Tab-separated table of C-alpha atoms in Angstrom:
chain	number	residue	atom	x	y	z
A	9	UNK	CA	-38.936	-21.479	-0.595
A	10	UNK	CA	-41.289	-18.735	0.327
A	11	UNK	CA	-42.560	-16.164	-2.068
A	12	UNK	CA	-40.130	-13.295	-2.701
A	13	UNK	CA	-37.033	-15.127	-1.497
A	14	UNK	CA	-34.068	-15.540	-3.785
A	15	UNK	CA	-33.353	-19.006	-5.101
A	16	UNK	CA	-29.658	-18.078	-5.438
A	17	UNK	CA	-27.797	-17.842	-2.131
A	18	UNK	CA	-24.821	-16.348	-3.955
A	19	UNK	CA	-26.881	-13.418	-5.266
A	20	UNK	CA	-24.290	-10.593	-5.525
A	21	UNK	CA	-26.867	-7.953	-4.618
A	22	UNK	CA	-27.588	-9.688	-1.308
A	23	UNK	CA	-24.033	-10.700	-0.408
A	24	UNK	CA	-22.291	-8.478	2.139
A	25	UNK	CA	-19.664	-6.238	0.575
A	26	UNK	CA	-16.165	-7.456	1.405
A	27	UNK	CA	-13.760	-4.691	2.439
A	28	UNK	CA	-11.040	-3.834	-0.042
A	29	UNK	CA	-7.492	-4.566	1.051
A	30	UNK	CA	-4.850	-1.970	0.331
A	31	UNK	CA	-1.188	-2.576	-0.505
A	32	UNK	CA	1.496	0.040	0.140
A	33	UNK	CA	4.906	0.119	-1.483
A	34	UNK	CA	8.085	1.890	-0.419
A	35	UNK	CA	10.085	1.898	-3.659
A	36	UNK	CA	13.859	1.918	-3.506
A	37	UNK	CA	16.639	1.363	-6.007
A	38	UNK	CA	17.344	-2.168	-4.724
A	39	UNK	CA	14.209	-3.294	-2.857
A	40	UNK	CA	10.533	-2.353	-2.684
A	41	UNK	CA	9.035	-2.632	0.787
A	42	UNK	CA	5.509	-4.072	0.942
A	43	UNK	CA	2.678	-3.729	3.460
A	44	UNK	CA	-0.948	-4.902	3.296
A	45	UNK	CA	-3.944	-3.649	5.251
A	46	UNK	CA	-6.051	-5.958	7.372
A	47	UNK	CA	-9.521	-6.949	6.166
A	48	UNK	CA	-11.111	-4.033	8.029
A	49	UNK	CA	-8.748	-1.436	6.553
A	50	UNK	CA	-7.564	-0.306	9.977
A	51	UNK	CA	-4.043	-1.667	10.427
A	52	UNK	CA	-1.022	-2.077	8.168
A	53	UNK	CA	0.970	-5.315	8.247
A	54	UNK	CA	4.465	-5.968	6.812
A	55	UNK	CA	4.821	-8.317	3.848
A	56	UNK	CA	8.571	-8.190	3.271
A	57	UNK	CA	10.353	-6.664	0.323
A	58	UNK	CA	10.590	-7.426	-3.381
A	59	UNK	CA	13.636	-6.942	-5.577
A	60	UNK	CA	13.261	-3.710	-7.546
A	61	UNK	CA	15.052	-5.057	-10.619
A	62	UNK	CA	14.436	-6.326	-13.149
A	63	UNK	CA	11.212	-4.340	-13.401
A	64	UNK	CA	9.204	-6.995	-15.328
A	65	UNK	CA	9.894	-9.476	-12.520
A	66	UNK	CA	8.839	-6.890	-9.905
A	67	UNK	CA	5.598	-6.188	-11.776
A	68	UNK	CA	4.807	-9.905	-12.055
A	69	UNK	CA	5.451	-10.382	-8.330
A	70	UNK	CA	3.116	-7.464	-7.573
A	71	UNK	CA	0.394	-8.901	-9.834
A	72	UNK	CA	0.625	-12.227	-8.004
A	73	UNK	CA	0.684	-10.596	-4.557
A	74	UNK	CA	-2.337	-8.412	-5.310
A	75	UNK	CA	-4.320	-11.371	-6.610
A	76	UNK	CA	-3.411	-13.573	-3.634
A	77	UNK	CA	-4.128	-10.846	-1.057
A	78	UNK	CA	-7.284	-9.576	-2.815
A	79	UNK	CA	-5.883	-6.058	-3.075
A	80	UNK	CA	-8.118	-3.386	-4.568
A	81	UNK	CA	-5.803	-0.355	-4.363
A	82	UNK	CA	-2.061	0.269	-4.266
A	83	UNK	CA	-0.437	3.181	-2.438
A	84	UNK	CA	3.071	4.105	-3.590
A	85	UNK	CA	5.306	6.278	-1.422
A	86	UNK	CA	6.267	9.465	-3.263
A	87	UNK	CA	9.670	10.835	-2.177
A	88	UNK	CA	9.212	14.584	-1.843
A	89	UNK	CA	11.913	16.823	-0.423
A	90	UNK	CA	11.338	18.646	2.854
A	91	UNK	CA	9.820	21.632	1.004
A	92	UNK	CA	7.308	19.318	-0.653
A	93	UNK	CA	8.777	19.567	-4.127
A	94	UNK	CA	9.612	16.727	-6.484
A	95	UNK	CA	13.031	15.779	-7.763
A	96	UNK	CA	14.478	12.995	-9.888
A	97	UNK	CA	13.536	10.284	-7.359
A	98	UNK	CA	9.890	11.391	-7.457
A	99	UNK	CA	9.903	11.278	-11.267
A	100	UNK	CA	11.210	7.690	-11.172
A	101	UNK	CA	8.506	6.725	-8.657
A	102	UNK	CA	5.797	8.299	-10.839
A	103	UNK	CA	7.038	6.177	-13.768
A	104	UNK	CA	7.017	3.061	-11.564
A	105	UNK	CA	3.506	3.843	-10.312
A	106	UNK	CA	2.246	4.077	-13.890
A	107	UNK	CA	3.878	0.748	-14.738
A	108	UNK	CA	2.251	-0.827	-11.662
A	109	UNK	CA	-1.170	0.546	-12.623
A	110	UNK	CA	-0.767	-0.797	-16.165
A	111	UNK	CA	0.427	-4.213	-14.951
A	112	UNK	CA	-2.171	-4.760	-12.215
A	113	UNK	CA	-5.209	-2.873	-13.559
A	114	UNK	CA	-5.683	-1.482	-10.037
A	115	UNK	CA	-6.020	2.073	-8.796
A	116	UNK	CA	-2.573	3.354	-7.823
A	117	UNK	CA	-2.282	6.389	-5.592
A	118	UNK	CA	0.875	8.328	-4.753
A	119	UNK	CA	1.274	9.298	-1.084
A	120	UNK	CA	3.818	11.652	0.490
A	121	UNK	CA	6.406	9.462	2.182
A	122	UNK	CA	8.488	12.165	3.858
A	123	UNK	CA	9.949	10.978	7.164
A	124	UNK	CA	8.517	7.453	6.884
A	125	UNK	CA	12.008	5.923	6.835
A	126	UNK	CA	12.877	7.863	9.999
A	127	UNK	CA	9.607	6.684	11.574
A	128	UNK	CA	10.335	3.108	10.491
A	129	UNK	CA	13.846	3.230	11.980
A	130	UNK	CA	12.433	4.490	15.276
A	131	UNK	CA	9.777	1.761	15.335
A	132	UNK	CA	12.343	-0.956	14.655
A	133	UNK	CA	14.665	0.396	17.355
A	134	UNK	CA	11.782	0.619	19.836
A	135	UNK	CA	10.936	-3.017	19.168
A	136	UNK	CA	14.548	-4.087	19.734
A	137	UNK	CA	15.496	-4.632	16.091
A	138	UNK	CA	18.950	-3.177	15.437
A	139	UNK	CA	21.944	-3.344	13.137
A	140	UNK	CA	21.839	-5.705	10.154
A	141	UNK	CA	18.376	-6.973	11.116
A	142	UNK	CA	17.026	-3.409	11.053
A	143	UNK	CA	18.644	-2.685	7.683
A	144	UNK	CA	17.075	-5.837	6.246
A	145	UNK	CA	13.602	-4.853	7.479
A	146	UNK	CA	13.634	-1.077	6.943
A	147	UNK	CA	11.935	-1.248	3.526
A	148	UNK	CA	8.906	-3.185	4.785
A	149	UNK	CA	8.781	-1.043	7.940
A	150	UNK	CA	8.684	2.098	5.774
A	151	UNK	CA	5.875	0.550	3.690
A	152	UNK	CA	3.962	-0.122	6.920
A	153	UNK	CA	4.465	3.535	7.965
A	154	UNK	CA	3.210	4.760	4.564
A	155	UNK	CA	0.155	2.515	4.651
A	156	UNK	CA	-0.714	3.267	8.275
A	157	UNK	CA	-0.503	7.026	7.585
A	158	UNK	CA	-2.765	6.584	4.535
A	159	UNK	CA	-5.270	4.449	6.478
A	160	UNK	CA	-5.326	6.947	9.359
A	161	UNK	CA	-5.849	9.880	6.961
A	162	UNK	CA	-8.707	8.014	5.257
A	163	UNK	CA	-10.340	7.266	8.626
A	164	UNK	CA	-10.017	10.921	9.638
A	165	UNK	CA	-11.661	12.060	6.369
A	166	UNK	CA	-14.559	9.625	6.949
A	167	UNK	CA	-14.985	10.860	10.519
A	168	UNK	CA	-15.080	14.509	9.373
A	169	UNK	CA	-17.747	13.675	6.761
A	170	UNK	CA	-19.977	12.152	9.441
A	171	UNK	CA	-20.033	15.367	11.480
């Protein structure tokens, strides 16, 4: 090897930084919809739904999912009312988000989920998914809508900073 070259090809200071994947959750009383970003952090992809109860089982499933998908951040949909205020549902989601942060040791961010279910229903209908099939997939579709909105907002903030 030449002078000044590293003898360790796995030198962490020289390795390219791998993008962080983001997971979004649409929490419900029965199911929690799941979406994961692509490696570039541009697009949201559905990953099904997890059973909301019992909570310890949900938290274990999230730990496993985040490890397998190399997730670095979790976005949890916060159900605000149309005026932007929080009610009982938002309080329950805040408690869940804290439990998720404690269980996964990842950053957990709450994100306004108003109208994401409506958006998800429209997207499913537009793609020809209706009836029972749509009801079965609405949770993951809402998680995709939450994550895509978060990714788009992050990209817009980065673009504004570059100006």
